PDB file of C-alpha atoms and ligand atoms in Angstrom:
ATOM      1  CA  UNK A   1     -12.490  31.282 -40.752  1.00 66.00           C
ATOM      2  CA  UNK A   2     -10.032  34.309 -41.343  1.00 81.00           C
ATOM      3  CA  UNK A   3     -10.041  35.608 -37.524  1.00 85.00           C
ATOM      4  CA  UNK A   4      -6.876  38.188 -37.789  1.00 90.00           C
ATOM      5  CA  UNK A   5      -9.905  39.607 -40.213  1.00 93.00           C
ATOM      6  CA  UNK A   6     -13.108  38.816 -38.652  1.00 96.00           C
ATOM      7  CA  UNK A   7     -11.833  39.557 -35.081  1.00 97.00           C
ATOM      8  CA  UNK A   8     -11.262  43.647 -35.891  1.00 98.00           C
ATOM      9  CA  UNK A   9     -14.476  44.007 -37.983  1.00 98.00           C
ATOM     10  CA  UNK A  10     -16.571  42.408 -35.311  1.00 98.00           C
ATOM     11  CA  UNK A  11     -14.736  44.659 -32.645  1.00 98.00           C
ATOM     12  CA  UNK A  12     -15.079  48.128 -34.787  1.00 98.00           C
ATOM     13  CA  UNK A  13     -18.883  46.997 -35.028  1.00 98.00           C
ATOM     14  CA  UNK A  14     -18.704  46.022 -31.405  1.00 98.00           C
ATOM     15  CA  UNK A  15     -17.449  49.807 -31.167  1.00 98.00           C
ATOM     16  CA  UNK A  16     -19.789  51.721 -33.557  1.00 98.00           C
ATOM     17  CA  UNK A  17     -22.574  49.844 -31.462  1.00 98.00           C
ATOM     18  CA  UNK A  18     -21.359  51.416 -28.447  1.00 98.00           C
ATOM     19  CA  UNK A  19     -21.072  54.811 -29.710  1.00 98.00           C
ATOM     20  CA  UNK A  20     -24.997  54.575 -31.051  1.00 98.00           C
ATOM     21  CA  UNK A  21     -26.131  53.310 -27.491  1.00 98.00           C
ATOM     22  CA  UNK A  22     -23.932  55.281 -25.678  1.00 98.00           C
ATOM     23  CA  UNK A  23     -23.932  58.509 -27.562  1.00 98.00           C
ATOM     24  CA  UNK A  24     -27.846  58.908 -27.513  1.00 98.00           C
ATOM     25  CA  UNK A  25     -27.485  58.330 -24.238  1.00 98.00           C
ATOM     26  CA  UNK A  26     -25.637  61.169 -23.754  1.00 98.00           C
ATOM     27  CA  UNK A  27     -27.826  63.096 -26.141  1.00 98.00           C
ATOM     28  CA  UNK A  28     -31.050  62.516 -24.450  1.00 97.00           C
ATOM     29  CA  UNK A  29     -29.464  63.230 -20.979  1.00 98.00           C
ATOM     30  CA  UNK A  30     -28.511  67.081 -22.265  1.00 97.00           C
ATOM     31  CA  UNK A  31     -31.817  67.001 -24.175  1.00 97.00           C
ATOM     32  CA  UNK A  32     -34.168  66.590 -21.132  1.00 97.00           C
ATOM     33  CA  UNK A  33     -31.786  69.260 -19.382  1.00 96.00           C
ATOM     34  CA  UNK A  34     -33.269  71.779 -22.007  1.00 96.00           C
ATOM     35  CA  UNK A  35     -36.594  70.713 -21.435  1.00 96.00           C
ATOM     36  CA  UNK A  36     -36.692  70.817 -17.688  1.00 95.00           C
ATOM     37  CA  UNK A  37     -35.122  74.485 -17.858  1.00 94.00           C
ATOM     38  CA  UNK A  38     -38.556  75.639 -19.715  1.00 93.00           C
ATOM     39  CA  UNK A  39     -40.778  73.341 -18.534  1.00 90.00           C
ATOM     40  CA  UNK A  40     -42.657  75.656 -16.102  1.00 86.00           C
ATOM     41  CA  UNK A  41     -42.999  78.934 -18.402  1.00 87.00           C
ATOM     42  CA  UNK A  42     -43.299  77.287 -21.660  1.00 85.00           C
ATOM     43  CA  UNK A  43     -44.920  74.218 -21.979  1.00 82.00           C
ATOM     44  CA  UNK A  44     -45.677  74.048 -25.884  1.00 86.00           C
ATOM     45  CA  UNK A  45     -41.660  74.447 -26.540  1.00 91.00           C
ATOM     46  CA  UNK A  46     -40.898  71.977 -23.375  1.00 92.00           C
ATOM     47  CA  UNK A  47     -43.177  69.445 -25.244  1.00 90.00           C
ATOM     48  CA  UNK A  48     -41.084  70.332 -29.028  1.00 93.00           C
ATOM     49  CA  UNK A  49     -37.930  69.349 -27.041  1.00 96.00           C
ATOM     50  CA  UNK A  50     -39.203  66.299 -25.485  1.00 94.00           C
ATOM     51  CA  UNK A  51     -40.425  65.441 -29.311  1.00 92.00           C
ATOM     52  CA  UNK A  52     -36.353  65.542 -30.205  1.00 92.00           C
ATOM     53  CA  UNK A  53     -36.258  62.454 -28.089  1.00 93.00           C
ATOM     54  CA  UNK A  54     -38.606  59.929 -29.891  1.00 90.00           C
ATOM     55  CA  UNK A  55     -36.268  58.186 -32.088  1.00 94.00           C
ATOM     56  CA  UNK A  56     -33.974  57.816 -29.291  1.00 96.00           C
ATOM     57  CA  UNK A  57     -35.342  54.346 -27.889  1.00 95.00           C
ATOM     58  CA  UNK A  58     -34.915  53.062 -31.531  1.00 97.00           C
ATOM     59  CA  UNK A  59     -31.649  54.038 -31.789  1.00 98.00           C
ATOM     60  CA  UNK A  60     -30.651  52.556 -28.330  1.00 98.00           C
ATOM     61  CA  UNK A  61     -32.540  49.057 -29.606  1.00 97.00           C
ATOM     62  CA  UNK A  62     -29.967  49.073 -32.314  1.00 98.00           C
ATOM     63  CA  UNK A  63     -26.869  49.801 -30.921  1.00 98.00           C
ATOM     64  CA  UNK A  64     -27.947  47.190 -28.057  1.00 98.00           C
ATOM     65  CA  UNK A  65     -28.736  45.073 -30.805  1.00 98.00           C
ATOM     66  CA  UNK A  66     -25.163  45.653 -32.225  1.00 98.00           C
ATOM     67  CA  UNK A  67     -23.211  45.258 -29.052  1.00 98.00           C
ATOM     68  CA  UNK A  68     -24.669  41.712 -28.548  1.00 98.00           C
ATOM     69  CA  UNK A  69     -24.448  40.514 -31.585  1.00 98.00           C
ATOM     70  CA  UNK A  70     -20.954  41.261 -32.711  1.00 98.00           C
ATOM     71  CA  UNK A  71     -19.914  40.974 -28.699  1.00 98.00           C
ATOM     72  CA  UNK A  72     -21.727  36.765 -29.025  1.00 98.00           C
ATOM     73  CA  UNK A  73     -19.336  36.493 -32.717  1.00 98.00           C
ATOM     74  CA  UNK A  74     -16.507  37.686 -31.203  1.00 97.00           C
ATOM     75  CA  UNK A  75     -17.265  35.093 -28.144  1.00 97.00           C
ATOM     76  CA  UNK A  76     -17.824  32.887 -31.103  1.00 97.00           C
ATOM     77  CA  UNK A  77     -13.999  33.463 -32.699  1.00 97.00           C
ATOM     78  CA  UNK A  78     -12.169  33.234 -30.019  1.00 96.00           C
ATOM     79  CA  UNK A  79     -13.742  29.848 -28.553  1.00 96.00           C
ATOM     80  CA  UNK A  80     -15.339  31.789 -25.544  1.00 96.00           C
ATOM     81  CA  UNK A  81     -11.764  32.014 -23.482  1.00 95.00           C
ATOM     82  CA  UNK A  82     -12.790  35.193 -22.309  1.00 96.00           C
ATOM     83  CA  UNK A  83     -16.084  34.021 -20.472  1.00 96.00           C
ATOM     84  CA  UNK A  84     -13.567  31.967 -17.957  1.00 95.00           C
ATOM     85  CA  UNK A  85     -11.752  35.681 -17.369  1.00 97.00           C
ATOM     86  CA  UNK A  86     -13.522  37.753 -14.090  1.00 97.00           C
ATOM     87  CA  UNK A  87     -13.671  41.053 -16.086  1.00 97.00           C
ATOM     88  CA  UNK A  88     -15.375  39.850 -18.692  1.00 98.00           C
ATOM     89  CA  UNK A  89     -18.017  38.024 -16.318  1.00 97.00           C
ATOM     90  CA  UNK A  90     -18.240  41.588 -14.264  1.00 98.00           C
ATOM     91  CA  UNK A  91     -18.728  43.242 -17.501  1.00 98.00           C
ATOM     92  CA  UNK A  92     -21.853  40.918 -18.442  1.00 98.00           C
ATOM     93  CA  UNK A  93     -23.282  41.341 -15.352  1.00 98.00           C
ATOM     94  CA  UNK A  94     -22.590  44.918 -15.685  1.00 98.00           C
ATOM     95  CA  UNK A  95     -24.396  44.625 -18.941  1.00 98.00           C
ATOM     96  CA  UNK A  96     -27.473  43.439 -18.059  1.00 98.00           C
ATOM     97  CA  UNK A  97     -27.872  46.098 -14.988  1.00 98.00           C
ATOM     98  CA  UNK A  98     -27.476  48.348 -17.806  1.00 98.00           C
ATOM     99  CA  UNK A  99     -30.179  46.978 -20.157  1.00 98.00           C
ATOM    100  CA  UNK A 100     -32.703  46.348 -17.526  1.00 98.00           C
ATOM    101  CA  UNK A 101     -32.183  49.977 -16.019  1.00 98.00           C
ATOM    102  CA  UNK A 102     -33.309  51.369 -19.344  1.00 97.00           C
ATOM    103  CA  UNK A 103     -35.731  48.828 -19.939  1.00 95.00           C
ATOM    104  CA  UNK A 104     -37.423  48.939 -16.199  1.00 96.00           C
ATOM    105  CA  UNK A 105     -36.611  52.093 -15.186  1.00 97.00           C
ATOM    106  CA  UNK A 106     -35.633  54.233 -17.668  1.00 96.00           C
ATOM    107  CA  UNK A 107     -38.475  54.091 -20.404  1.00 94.00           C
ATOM    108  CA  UNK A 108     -41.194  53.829 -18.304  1.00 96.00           C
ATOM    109  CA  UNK A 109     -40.229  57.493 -16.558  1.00 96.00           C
ATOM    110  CA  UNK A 110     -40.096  58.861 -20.170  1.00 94.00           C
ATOM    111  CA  UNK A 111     -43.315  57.127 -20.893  1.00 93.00           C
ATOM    112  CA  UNK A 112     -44.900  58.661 -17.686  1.00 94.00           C
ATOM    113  CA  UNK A 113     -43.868  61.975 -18.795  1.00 93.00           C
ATOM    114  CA  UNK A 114     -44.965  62.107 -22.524  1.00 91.00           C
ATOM    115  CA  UNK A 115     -48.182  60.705 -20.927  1.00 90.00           C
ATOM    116  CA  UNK A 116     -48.210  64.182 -18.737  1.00 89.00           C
ATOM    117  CA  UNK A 117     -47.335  66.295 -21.621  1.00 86.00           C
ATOM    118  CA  UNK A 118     -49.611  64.818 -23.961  1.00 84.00           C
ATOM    119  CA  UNK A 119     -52.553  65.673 -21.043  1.00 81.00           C
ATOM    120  CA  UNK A 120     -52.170  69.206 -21.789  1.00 68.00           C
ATOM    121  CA  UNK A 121     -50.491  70.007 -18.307  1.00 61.00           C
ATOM    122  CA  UNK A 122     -52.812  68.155 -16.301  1.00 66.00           C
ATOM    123  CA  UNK A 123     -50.347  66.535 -13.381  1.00 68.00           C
ATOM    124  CA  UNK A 124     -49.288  66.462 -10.024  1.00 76.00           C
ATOM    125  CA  UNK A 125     -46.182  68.824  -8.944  1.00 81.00           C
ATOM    126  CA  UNK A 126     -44.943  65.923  -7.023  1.00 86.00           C
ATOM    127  CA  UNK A 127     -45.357  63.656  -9.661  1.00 89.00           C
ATOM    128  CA  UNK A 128     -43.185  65.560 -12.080  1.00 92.00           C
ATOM    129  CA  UNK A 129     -40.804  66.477  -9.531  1.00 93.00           C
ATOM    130  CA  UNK A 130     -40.546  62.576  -8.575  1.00 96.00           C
ATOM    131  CA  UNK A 131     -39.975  62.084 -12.660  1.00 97.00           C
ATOM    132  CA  UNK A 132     -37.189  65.054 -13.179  1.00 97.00           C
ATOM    133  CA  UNK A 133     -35.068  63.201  -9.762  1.00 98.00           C
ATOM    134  CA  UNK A 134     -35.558  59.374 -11.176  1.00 98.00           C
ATOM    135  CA  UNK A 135     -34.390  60.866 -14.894  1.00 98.00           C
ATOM    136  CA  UNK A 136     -31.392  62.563 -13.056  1.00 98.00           C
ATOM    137  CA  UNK A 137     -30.478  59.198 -11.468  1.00 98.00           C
ATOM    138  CA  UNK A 138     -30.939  57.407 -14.749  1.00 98.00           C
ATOM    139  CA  UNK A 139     -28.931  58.824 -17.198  1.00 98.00           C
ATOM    140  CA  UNK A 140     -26.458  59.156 -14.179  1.00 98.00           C
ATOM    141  CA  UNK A 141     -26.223  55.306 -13.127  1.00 98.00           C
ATOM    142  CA  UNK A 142     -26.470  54.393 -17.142  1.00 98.00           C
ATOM    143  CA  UNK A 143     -23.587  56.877 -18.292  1.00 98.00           C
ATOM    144  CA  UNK A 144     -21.689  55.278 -14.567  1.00 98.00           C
ATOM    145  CA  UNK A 145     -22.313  51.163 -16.151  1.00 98.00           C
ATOM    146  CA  UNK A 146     -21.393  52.763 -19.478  1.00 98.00           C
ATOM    147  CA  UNK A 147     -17.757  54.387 -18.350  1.00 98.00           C
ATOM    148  CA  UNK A 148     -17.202  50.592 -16.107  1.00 98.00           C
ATOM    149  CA  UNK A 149     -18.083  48.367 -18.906  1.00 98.00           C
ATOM    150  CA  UNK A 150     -15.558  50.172 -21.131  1.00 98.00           C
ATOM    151  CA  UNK A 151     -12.915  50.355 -18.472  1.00 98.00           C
ATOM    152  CA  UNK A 152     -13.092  46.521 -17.885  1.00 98.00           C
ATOM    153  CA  UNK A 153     -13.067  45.817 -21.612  1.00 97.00           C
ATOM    154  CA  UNK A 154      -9.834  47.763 -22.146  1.00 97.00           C
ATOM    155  CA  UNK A 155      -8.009  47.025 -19.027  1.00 97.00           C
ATOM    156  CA  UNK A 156      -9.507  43.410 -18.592  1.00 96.00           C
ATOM    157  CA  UNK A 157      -7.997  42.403 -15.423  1.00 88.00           C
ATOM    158  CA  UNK A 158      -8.450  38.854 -14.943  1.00 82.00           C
TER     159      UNK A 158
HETATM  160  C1  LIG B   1     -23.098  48.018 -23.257  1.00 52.95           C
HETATM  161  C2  LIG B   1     -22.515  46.928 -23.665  1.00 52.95           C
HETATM  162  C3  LIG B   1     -21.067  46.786 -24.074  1.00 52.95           C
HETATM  163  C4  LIG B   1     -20.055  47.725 -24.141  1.00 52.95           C
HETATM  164  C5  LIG B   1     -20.127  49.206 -23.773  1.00 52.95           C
HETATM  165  C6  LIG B   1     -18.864  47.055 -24.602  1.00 52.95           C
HETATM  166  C7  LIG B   1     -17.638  47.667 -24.817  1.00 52.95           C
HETATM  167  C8  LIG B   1     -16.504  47.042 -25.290  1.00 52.95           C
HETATM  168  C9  LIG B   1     -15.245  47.689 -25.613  1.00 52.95           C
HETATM  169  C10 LIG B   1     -14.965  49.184 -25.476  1.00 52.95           C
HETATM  170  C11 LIG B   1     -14.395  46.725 -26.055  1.00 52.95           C
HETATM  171  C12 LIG B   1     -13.002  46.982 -26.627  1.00 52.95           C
HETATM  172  C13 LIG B   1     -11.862  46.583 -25.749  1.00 52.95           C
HETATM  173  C14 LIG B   1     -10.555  46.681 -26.496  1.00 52.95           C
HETATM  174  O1  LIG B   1     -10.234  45.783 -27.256  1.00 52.95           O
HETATM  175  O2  LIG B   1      -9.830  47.671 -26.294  1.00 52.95           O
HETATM  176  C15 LIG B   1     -15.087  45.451 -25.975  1.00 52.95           C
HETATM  177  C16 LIG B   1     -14.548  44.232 -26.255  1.00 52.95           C
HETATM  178  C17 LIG B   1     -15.195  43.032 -26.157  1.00 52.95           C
HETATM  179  N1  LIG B   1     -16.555  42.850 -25.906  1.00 52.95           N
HETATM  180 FE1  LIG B   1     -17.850  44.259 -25.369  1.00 52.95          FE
HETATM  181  N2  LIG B   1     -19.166  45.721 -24.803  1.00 52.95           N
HETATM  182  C18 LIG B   1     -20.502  45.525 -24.485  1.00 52.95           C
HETATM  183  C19 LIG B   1     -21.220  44.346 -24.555  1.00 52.95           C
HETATM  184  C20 LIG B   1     -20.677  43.116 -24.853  1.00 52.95           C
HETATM  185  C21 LIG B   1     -21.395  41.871 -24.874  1.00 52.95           C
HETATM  186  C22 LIG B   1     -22.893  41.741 -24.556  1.00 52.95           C
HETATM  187  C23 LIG B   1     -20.483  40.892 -25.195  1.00 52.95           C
HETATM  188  C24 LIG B   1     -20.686  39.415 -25.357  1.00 52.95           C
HETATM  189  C25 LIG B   1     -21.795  38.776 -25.413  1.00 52.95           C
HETATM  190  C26 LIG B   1     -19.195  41.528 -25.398  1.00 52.95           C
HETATM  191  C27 LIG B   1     -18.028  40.898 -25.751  1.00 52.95           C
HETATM  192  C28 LIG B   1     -16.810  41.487 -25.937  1.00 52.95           C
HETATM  193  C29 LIG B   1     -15.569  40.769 -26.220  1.00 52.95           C
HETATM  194  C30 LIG B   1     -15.421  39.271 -26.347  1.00 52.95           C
HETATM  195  C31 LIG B   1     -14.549  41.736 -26.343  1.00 52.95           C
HETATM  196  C32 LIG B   1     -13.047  41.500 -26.564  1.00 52.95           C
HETATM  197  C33 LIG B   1     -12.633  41.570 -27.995  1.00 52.95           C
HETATM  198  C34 LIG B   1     -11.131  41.451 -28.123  1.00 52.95           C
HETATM  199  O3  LIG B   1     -10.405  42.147 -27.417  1.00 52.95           O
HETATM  200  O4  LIG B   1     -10.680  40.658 -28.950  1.00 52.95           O
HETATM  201  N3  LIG B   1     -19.360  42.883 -25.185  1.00 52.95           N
HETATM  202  N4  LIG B   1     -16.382  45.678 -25.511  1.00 52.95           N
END
């Protein structure tokens, strides 16, 4: 196999997967920042905003999707040598913090929330307050991961 060809197409895949996950990330962090801001006077627009978001999880599926894929070929091409190397350990580790944050934590806050909204503003104070601090601290420890997996993959210190 051709790897001075396969390597860079796996890696700008590797990349474009990262931007996906990554980028909606981002996206959905700024998005629920809109929709806390008119959450308590207007709840029909609050739940239009929080509509912006449903595509998001599909999106993040796919760039995860990506990132292990073409991350396992590249693995694949270069005869694993970077699985003996400590930053590329770290960084898998790293990884699947990062995965099971969204997957644990993450989703089932915004699935607690549409649950609320779709209820016609039948909840608990509390309860949404508890939701708007666990969101905070989500997109805050994933966009954290995402800035230290990157930083080990281009410095990778071994
Ligand atoms: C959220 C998940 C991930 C992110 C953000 C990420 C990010 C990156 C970045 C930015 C690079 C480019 C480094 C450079 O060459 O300058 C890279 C390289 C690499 N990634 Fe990932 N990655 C992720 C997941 C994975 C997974 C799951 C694997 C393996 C199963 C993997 C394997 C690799 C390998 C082997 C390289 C080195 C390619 C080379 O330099 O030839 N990555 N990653």
């Amino acid at each position: 196999m051709n790897t001075s060809l396969f390597l860079p197409a796996l890696l700008i895949l590797h990349l474009t997967g990262l931007t996906i996950m990554a980028g909606t990330t981002i996206v959905d962090f700024t998005v629920f920042k809109t929709f806390w801001k008119h959450f308590d006077d207007n709840t029909e627009k609050s739940k239009g905003i929080l509509a912006g978001t449903s595509k998001s999880s599909t999106l993040i599926g796919i760039g995860a999707a990506l990132l292990v894929i073409t991350g396992i070929g590249m693995m694949a091409l270069t005869h694993g040598v970077f699985g003996e190397q400590l930053w590329f350990r770290i960084k898998i580790g790293i990884v699947l913090v990062l995965m099971l944050n969204g997957i644990i934590f993450g989703r089932r806050q915004g699935q607690k929330l549409r649950m609320i909204m779709n209820n016609n503003g039948a909840y608990l104070t509390e309860q949404v307050d508890q939701i708007k601090v666990n969101l905070n601290i989500f997109f805050t420890v994933q966009l954290i991961l995402f800035f230290s997996i990157v930083f080990l993959s281009v410095f990778k210190f071994s």
